[in-house]
Short mmCIF file of C-alpha atoms in Angstrom, two decimals:
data_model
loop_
_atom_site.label_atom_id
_atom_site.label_comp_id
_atom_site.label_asym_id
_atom_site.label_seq_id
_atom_site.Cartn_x
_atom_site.Cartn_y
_atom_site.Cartn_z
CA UNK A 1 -10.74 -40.09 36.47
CA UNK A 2 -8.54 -42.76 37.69
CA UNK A 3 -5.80 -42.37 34.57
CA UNK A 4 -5.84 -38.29 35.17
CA UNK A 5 -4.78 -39.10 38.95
CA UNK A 6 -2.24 -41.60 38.39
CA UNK A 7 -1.27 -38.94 35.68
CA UNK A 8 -1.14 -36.43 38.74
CA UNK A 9 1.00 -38.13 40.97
CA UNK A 10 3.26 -39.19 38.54
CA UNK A 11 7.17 -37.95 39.31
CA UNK A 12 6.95 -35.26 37.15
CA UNK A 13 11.14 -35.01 36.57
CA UNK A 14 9.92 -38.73 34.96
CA UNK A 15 10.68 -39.72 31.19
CA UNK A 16 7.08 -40.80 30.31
CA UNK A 17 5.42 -37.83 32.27
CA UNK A 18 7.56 -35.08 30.61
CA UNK A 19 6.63 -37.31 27.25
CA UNK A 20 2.72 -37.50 28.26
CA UNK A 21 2.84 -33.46 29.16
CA UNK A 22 4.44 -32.57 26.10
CA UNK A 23 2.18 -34.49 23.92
CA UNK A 24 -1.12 -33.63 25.97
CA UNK A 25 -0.24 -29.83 25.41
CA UNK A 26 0.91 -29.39 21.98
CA UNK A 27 -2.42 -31.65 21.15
CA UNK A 28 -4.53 -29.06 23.19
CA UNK A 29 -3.01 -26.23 21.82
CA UNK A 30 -3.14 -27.51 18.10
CA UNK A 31 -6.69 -28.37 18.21
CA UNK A 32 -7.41 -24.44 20.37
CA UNK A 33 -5.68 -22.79 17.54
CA UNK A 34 -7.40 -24.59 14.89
CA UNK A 35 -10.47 -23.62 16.07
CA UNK A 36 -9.57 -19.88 16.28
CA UNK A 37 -8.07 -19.95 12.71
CA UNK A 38 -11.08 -21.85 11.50
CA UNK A 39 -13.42 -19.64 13.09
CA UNK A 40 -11.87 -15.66 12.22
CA UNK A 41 -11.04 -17.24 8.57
CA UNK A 42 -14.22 -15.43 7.16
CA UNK A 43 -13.85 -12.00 8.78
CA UNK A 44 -10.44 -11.98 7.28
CA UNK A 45 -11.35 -13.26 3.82
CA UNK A 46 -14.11 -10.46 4.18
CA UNK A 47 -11.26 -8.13 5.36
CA UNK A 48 -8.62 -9.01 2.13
CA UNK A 49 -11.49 -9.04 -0.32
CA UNK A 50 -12.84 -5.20 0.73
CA UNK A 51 -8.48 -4.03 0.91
CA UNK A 52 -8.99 -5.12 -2.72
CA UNK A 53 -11.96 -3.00 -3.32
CA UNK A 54 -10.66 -0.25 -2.15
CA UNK A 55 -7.26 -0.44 -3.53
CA UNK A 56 -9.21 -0.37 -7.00
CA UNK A 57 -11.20 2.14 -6.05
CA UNK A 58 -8.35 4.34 -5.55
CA UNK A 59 -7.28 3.81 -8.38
CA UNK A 60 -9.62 6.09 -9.97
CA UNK A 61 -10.20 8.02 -7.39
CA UNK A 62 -13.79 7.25 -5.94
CA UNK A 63 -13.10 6.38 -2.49
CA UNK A 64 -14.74 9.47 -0.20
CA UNK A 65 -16.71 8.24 2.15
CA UNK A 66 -15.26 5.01 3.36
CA UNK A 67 -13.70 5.78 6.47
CA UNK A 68 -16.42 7.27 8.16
CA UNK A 69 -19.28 4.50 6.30
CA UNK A 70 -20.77 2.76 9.87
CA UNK A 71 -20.29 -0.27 7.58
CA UNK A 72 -17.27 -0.62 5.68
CA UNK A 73 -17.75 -3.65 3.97
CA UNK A 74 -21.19 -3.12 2.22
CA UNK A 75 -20.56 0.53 1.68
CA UNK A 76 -16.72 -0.50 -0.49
CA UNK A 77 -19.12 -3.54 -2.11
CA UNK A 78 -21.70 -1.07 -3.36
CA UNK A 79 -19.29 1.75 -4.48
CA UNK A 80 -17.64 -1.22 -6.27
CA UNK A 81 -20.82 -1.91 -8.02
CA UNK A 82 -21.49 1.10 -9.04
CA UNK A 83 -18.36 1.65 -10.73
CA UNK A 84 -17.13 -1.37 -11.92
CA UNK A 85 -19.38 -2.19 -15.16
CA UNK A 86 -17.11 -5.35 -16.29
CA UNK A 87 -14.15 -7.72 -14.71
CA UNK A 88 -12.41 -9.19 -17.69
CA UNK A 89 -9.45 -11.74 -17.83
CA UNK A 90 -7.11 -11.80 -20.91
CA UNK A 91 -4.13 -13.99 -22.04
CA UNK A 92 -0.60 -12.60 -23.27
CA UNK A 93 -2.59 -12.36 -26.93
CA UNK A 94 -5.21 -10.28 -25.49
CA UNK A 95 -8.22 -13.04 -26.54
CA UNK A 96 -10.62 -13.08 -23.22
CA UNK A 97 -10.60 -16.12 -21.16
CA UNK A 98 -14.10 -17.11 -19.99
CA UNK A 99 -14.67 -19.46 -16.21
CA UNK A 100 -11.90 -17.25 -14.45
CA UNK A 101 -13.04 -14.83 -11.69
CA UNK A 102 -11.08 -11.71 -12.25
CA UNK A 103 -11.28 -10.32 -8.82
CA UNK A 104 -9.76 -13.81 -7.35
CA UNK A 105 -6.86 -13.94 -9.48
CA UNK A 106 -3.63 -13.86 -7.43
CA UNK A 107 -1.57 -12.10 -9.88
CA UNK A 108 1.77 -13.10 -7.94
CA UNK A 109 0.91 -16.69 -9.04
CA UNK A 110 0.04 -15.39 -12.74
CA UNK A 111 3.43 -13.99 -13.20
CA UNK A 112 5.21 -16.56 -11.90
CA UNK A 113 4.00 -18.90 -15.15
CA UNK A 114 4.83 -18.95 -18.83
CA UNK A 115 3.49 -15.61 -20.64
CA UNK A 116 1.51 -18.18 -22.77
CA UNK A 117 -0.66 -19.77 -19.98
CA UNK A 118 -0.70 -16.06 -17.60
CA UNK A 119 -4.45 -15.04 -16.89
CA UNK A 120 -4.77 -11.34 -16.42
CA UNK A 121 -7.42 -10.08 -14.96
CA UNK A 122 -8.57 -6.15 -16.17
CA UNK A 123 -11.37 -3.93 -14.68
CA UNK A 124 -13.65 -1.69 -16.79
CA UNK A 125 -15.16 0.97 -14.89
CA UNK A 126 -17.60 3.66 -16.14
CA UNK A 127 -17.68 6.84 -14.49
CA UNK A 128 -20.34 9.18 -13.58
CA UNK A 129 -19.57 11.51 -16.66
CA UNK A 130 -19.61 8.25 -18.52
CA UNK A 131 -16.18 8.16 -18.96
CA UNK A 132 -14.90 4.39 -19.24
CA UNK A 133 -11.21 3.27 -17.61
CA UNK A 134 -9.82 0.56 -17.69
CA UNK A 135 -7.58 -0.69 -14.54
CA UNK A 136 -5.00 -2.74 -14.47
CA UNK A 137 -3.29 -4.42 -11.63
CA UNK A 138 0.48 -4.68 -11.20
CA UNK A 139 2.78 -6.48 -8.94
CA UNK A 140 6.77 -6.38 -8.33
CA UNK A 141 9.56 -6.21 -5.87
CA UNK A 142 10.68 -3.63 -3.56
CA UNK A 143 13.75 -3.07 -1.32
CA UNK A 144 12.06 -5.67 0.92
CA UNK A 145 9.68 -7.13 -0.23
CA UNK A 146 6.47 -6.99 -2.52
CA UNK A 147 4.91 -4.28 -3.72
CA UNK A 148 2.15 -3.90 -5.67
CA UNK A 149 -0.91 -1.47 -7.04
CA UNK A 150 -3.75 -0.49 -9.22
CA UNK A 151 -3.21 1.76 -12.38
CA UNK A 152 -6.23 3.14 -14.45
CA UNK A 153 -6.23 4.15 -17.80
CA UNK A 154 -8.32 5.94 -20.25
CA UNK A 155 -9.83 4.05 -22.72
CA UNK A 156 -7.34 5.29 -25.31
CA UNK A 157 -4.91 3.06 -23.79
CA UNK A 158 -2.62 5.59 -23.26
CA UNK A 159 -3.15 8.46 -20.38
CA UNK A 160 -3.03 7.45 -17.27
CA UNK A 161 -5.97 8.52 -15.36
CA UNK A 162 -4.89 7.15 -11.69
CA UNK A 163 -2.31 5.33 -9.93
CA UNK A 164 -2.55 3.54 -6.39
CA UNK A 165 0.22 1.58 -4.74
CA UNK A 166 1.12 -0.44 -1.65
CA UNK A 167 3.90 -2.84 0.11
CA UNK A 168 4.29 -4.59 2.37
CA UNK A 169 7.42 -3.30 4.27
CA UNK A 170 9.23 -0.84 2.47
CA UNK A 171 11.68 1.40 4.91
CA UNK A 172 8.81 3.76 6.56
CA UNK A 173 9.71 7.66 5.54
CA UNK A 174 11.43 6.31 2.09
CA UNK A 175 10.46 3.18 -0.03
CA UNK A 176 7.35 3.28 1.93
CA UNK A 177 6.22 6.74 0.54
CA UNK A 178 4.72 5.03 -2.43
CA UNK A 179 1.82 4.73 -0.73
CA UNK A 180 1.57 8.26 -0.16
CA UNK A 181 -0.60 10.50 -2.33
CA UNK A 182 1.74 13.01 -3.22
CA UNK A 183 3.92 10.81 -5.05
CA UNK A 184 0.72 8.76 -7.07
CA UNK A 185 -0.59 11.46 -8.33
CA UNK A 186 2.01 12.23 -9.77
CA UNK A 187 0.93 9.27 -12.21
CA UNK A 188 -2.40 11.04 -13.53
CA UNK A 189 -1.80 12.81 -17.18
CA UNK A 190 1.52 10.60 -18.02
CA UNK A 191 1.45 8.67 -20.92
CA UNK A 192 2.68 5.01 -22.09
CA UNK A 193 3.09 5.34 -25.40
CA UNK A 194 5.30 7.90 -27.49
CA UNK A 195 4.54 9.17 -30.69
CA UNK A 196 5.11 6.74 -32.63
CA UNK A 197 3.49 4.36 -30.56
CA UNK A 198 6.20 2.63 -28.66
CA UNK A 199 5.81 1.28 -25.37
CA UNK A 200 8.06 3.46 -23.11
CA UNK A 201 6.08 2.50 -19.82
CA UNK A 202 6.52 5.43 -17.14
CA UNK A 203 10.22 6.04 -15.72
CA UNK A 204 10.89 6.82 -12.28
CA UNK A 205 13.44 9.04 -12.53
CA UNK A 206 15.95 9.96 -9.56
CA UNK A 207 16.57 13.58 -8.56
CA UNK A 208 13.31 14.81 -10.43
CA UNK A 209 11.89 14.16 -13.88
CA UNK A 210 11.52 17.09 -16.25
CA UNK A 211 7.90 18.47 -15.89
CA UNK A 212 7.48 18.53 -19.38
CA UNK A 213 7.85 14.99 -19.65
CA UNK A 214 5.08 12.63 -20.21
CA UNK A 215 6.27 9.50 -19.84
CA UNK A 216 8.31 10.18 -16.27
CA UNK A 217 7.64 10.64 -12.42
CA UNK A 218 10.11 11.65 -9.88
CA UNK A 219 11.32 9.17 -8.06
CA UNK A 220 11.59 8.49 -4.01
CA UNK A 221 14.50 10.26 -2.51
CA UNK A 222 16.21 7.81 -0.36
CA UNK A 223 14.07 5.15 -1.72
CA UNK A 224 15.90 4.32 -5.20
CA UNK A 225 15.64 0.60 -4.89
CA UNK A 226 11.68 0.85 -4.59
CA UNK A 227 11.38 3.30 -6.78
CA UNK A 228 13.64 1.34 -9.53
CA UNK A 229 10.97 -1.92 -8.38
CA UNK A 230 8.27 0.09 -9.04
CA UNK A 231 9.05 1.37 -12.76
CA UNK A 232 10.48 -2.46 -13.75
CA UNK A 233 6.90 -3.51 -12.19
CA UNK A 234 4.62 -1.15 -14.20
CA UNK A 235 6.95 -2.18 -17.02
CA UNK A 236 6.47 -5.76 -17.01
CA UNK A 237 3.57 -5.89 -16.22
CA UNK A 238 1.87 -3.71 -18.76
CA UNK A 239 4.11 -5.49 -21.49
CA UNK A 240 1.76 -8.57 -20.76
CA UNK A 241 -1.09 -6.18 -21.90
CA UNK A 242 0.05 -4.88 -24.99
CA UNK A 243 -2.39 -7.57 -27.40
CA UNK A 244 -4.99 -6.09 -25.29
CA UNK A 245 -4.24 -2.36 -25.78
CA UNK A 246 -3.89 -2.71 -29.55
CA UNK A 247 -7.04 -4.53 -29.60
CA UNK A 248 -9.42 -1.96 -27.94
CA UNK A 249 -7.05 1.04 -29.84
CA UNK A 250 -8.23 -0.50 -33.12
CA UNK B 1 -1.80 -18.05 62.48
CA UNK B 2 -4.93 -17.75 61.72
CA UNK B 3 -4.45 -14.34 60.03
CA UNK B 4 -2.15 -16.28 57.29
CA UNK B 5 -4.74 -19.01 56.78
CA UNK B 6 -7.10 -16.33 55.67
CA UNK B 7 -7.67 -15.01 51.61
CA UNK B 8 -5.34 -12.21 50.66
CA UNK B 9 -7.70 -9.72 49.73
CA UNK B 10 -7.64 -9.23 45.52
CA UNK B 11 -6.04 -5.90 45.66
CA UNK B 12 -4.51 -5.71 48.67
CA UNK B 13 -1.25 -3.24 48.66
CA UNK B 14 1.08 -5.89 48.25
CA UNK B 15 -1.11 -6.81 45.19
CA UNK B 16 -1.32 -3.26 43.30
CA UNK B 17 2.30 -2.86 43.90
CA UNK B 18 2.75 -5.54 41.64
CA UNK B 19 1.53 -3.17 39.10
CA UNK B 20 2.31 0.11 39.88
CA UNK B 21 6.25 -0.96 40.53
CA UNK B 22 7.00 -2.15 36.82
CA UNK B 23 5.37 1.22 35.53
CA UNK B 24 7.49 3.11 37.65
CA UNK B 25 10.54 1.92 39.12
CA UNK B 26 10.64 -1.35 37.93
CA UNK B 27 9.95 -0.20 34.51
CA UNK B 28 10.71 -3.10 31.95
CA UNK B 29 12.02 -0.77 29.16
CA UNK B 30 13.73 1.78 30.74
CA UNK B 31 15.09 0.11 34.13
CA UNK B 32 15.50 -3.33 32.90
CA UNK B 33 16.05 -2.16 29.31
CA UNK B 34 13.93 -5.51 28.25
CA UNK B 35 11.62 -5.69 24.85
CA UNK B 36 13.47 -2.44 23.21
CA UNK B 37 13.44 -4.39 19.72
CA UNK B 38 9.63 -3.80 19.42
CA UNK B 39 10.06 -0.79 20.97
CA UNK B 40 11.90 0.73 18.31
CA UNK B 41 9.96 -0.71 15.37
CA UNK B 42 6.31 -0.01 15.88
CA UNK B 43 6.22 3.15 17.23
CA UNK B 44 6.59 5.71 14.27
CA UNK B 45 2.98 5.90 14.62
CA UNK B 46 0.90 6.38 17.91
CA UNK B 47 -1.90 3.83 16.77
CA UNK B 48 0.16 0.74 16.27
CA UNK B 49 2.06 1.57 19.39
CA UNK B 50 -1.15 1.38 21.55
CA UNK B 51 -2.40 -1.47 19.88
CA UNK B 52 0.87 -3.53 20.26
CA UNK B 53 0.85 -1.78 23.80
CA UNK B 54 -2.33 -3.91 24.06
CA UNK B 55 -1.26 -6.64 22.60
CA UNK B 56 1.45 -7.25 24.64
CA UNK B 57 0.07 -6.24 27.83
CA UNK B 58 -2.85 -9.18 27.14
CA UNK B 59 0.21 -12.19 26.44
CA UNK B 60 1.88 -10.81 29.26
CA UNK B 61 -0.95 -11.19 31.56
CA UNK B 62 -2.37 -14.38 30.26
CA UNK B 63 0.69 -16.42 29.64
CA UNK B 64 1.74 -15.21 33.30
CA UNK B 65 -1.33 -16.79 34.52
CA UNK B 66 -1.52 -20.20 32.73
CA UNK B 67 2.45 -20.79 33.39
CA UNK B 68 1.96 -20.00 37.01
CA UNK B 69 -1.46 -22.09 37.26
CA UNK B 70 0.66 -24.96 35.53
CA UNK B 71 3.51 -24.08 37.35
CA UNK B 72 3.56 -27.37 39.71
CA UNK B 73 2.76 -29.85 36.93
CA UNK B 74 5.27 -28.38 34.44
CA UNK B 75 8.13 -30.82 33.73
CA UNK B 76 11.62 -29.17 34.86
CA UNK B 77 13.63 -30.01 31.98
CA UNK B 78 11.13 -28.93 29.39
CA UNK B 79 9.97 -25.69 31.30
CA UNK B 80 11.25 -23.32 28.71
CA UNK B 81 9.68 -25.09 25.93
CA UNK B 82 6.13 -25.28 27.71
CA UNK B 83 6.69 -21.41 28.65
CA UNK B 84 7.39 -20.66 24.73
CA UNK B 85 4.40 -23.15 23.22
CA UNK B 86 2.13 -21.28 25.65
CA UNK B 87 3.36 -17.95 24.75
CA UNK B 88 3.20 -18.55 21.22
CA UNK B 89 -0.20 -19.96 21.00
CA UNK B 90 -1.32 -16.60 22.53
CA UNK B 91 0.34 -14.51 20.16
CA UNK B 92 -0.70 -16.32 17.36
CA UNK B 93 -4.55 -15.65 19.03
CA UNK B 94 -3.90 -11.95 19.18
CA UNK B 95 -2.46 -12.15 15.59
CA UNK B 96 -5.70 -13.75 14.19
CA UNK B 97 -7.75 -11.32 16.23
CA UNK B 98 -5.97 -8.24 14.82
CA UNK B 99 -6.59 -9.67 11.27
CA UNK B 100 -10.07 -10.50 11.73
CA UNK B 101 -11.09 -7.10 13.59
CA UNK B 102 -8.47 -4.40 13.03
CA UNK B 103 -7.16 -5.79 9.54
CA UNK B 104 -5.43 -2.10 8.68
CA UNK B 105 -3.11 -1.89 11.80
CA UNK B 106 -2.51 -5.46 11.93
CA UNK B 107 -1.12 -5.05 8.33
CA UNK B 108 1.04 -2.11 9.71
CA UNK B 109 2.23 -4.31 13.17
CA UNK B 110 3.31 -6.63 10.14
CA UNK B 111 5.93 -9.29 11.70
CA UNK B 112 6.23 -7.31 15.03
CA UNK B 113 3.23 -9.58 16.41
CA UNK B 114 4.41 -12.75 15.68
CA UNK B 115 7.80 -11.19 17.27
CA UNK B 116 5.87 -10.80 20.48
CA UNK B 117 6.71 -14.52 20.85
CA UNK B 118 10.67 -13.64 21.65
CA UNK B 119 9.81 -10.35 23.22
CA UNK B 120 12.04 -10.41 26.52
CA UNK B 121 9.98 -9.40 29.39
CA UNK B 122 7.43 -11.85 28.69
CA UNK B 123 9.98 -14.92 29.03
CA UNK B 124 11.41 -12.59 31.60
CA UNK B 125 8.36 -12.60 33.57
CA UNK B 126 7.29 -16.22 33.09
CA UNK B 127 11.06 -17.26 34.81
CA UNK B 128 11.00 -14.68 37.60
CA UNK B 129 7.52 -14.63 38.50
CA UNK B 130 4.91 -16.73 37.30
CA UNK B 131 7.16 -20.08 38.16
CA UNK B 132 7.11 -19.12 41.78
CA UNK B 133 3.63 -17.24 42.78
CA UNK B 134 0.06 -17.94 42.58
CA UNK B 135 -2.08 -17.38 39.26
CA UNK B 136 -3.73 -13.88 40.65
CA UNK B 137 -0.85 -11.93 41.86
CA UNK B 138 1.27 -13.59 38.43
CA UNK B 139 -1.83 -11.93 36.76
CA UNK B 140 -1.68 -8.87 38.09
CA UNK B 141 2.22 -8.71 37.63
CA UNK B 142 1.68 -9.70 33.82
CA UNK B 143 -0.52 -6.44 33.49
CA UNK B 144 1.82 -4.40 35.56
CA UNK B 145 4.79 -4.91 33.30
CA UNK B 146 2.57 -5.06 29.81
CA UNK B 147 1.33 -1.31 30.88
CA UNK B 148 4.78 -0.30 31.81
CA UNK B 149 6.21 -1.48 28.73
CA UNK B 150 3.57 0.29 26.67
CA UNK B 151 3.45 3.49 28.95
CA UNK B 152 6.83 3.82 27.32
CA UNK B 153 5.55 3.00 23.66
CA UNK B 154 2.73 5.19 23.70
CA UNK B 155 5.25 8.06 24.79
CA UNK B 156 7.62 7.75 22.09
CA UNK B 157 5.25 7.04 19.36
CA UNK B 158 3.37 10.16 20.51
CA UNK B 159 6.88 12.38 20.50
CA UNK B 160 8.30 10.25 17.00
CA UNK B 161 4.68 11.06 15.14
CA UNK B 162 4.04 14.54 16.31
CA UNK B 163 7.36 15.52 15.14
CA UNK B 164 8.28 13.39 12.20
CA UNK B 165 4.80 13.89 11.07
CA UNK B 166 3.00 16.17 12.04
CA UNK B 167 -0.30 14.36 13.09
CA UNK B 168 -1.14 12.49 16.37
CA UNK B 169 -3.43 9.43 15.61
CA UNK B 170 -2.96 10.07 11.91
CA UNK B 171 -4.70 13.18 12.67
CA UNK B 172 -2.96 16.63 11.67
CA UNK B 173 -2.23 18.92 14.72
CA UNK B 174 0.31 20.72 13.07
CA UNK B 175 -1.47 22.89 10.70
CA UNK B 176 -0.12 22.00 6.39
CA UNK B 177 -0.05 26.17 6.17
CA UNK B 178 3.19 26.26 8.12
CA UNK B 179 5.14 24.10 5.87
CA UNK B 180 7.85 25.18 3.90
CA UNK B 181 6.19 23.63 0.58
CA UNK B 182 3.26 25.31 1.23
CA UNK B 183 5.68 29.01 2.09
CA UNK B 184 5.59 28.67 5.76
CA UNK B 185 8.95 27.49 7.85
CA UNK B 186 7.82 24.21 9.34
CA UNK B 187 9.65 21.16 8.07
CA UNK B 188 9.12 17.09 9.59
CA UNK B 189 11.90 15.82 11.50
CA UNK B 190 13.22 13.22 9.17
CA UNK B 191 14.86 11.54 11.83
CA UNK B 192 12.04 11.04 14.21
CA UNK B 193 10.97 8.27 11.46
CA UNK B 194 13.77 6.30 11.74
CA UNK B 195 14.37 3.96 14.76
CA UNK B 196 17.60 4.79 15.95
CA UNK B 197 15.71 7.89 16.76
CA UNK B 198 13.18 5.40 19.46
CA UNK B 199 16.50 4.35 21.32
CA UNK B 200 17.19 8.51 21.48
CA UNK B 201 13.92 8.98 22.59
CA UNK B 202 13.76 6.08 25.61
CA UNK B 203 17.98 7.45 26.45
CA UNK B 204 16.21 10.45 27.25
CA UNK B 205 13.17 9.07 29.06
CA UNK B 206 15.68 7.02 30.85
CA UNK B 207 17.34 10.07 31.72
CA UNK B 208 14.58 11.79 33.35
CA UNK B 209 13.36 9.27 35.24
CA UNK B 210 16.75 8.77 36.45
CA UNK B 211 16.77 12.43 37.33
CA UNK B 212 14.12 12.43 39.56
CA UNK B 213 14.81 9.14 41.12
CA UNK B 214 18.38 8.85 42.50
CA UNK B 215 17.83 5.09 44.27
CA UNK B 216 17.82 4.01 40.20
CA UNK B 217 21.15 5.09 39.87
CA UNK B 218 23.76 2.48 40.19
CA UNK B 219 27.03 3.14 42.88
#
């Protein structure tokens, strides 16, 4: 105790106490934060990982239920169970990469590399009619940052069956409407192909697509530079698929 | 003298003034016109205005208490830093909280946590009160003026999500059938969503309370 009363009747206006103080308190509150980071870590892992679930749930459509399940977390990881029959990875050439975790893949990190070494993760899912989809996730830019989101298609490679987005802080009321239903369902029924088999991705189109056309969605009004982020995203990032989409067409 | 030398009661009327005043005339928002950044940006929606309402009101309270329990030992020169490292290591607690427990509206409250840190009032407080008066009654002033400053959120994110859209606590009270898309006449006030529509909002609040309370107006 001796040091912590010297400590106490030290000048406090004093070089060396304002040093000591300063030092004593960002140790304290370095080593109290650590703790608290080190100790919520897992409900927030638990927290990101389910987000995921869900967001690829939604996808296809199967998420009743999970706001009012007592416990969110098991009910999303047994809905997710049920559905999802197979979590693949594939390369640029479509050849399937065994040791990687599909479901851990940070796709922001996967596009950021050489097409050559990208691993891209896909999810099969089989539906209660027996249907089988196949999900793919995308990622790009917004207005203000990332966006991202969960397509499914049917197993001709083709139709869309489902669409789900998210960002992080598009301009609430505009850019932010992705999220919204009314504009993702707009996705189901569009096609990525035309006739003769070209990749024409889906077009957002400004001030209303046709409603005959199959390969475009309306876009955002008041929200063009998300709504331009979102078409370049679904476009680049299904180009990395298209090994994969001739292989399982064959 | 020996009445002085005797224990304030806890909630004696000096005490509960200390937070009924910033609620009402005293208000930090709309008297002081403290902490409006916040104020505009989280409260499109009623449920992350009450939980930053929370949020704040807790790092009001708390760093008010540690600042005025340190409050002889603190070093002069460095007072503002030891005020901010204090401040932020709460906020950063409440941030890891929100993620651990309510992951969906901490994802909405986005940056506006972390901005807690610079939020006015709280500095505001810590220099006018909390350097000068005991831990309990700096306490009780930190929850005074974290209520009054989310009194005034909860209001306008109840007025700005009723009317721009449609649903209080992301329920629907105003019924889809009277929408124009659906053939009714109803239509969402665009502008309620955007935040120069908050500062509308808290000009009129400001007005009313002016209103009814002439001593608030200035000569």
């Amino acid at each position: 105790m001796g040091v912590l009363d010297k400590f106490k009747k030290m000048d406090t206006n004093s070089n060396l106490y304002t040093f000591l103080y300063a030092s004593g308190m960002v140790i304290l509150v370095a080593v109290l934060l650590a703790i608290a980071a080190t100790s919520l870590k897992p409900a927030q892992q638990k927290n990101k990982e389910t987000e995921k679930k869900v967001d690829i749930l939604k996808s296809f459509g199967k998420t009743e239920g999970i706001d009012k399940a007592a416990n969110k977390h098991r009910f999303v990881d047994d809905v997710f169970k049920k559905f999802i029959t197979e979590q693949l990875v594939v390369n640029i050439h479509g050849d399937s990469i065994q040791g990687v975790d599909a479901f851990g893949i940070d796709l922001k990190a996967e596009l950021s590399k050489p097409e050559e070494e990208r691993n891209l993760p896909v999810f099969k899912a089989i539906l209660e009619d027996g249907s089988v989809k196949y999900i793919f996730p995308v990622r790009g830019r917004g207005l203000w940052g990332p966006i991202w989101g969960y397509i499914a298609l049917n197993d001709d490679m083709n139709t869309i069956y489902g669409a789900t987005f998210d960002h992080q802080g598009e301009t609430p009321g505009l850019g932010a409407e992705i999220n919204t239903l009314q504009f993702q369902k707009q996705f189901a029924g569009k096609t990525i192909f035309d006739n003769s088999h070209k990749f024409v991705s889906v077009q957002v189109v400004k001030g209303g697509a046709g409603k005959d056309n199959p390969h475009a969605v309306d876009a955002i009004s008041g929200g063009t530079i998300t709504s331009t982020g979102l078409q370049e995203m679904i476009h680049n990032c299904f180009e990395n698929y298209q090994a994969f989409f001739n292989q399982q067409t064959k | 003298m020996s009445e002085n030398n005797q224990r304030e009661p806890w909630f004696s009327a000096k005490n509960l003034k200390l937070i009924t005043e910033p609620i009402g005339i005293k208000n930090p928002i709309t008297v002081l016109v403290l902490g409006i950044c916040s104020a505009l940006a989280v409260t499109v929606k009623l449920k992350p205005a009450f939980v930053m309402a929370i949020s704040v009101t807790v790092v009001t309270a708390f760093s008010n208490l540690l600042i005025s329990w340190m409050r002889n030992s603190i070093p002069n020169r460095i007072r503002i830093i030891v005020q901010l490292v204090v401040v932020a290591a709460l906020v950063i607690l409440v941030d890891e909280i929100l993620k651990a427990f309510v992951y969906d509206v901490s994802k909405q409250l986005s940056v506006f946590v972390g901005l807690i840190i610079t939020n006015c009032i709280i500095m505001g407080r810590l220099e006018a009160f909390a350097l000068g008066n005991k831990p309990w009654p700096s306490f009780l002033d930190g929850i005074g003026n974290g209520v009054g400053y989310g009194v005034i959120l909860v209001v306008v994110g109840f007025f700005r999500e009723l009317l721009g859209s449609g649903t209080i606590w992301g329920y629907r009270v105003i019924p889809e059938s009277i929408y124009v898309k659906n053939g009714g006449f109803y239509e969402n006030n665009g502008m309620m969503i955007v935040p120069p529509m908050a500062l509308i909002l808290i000009g009129i609040i400001i007005w009313i309370q002016r209103t009814r309370n002439k001593s608030l107006i200035e000569e």
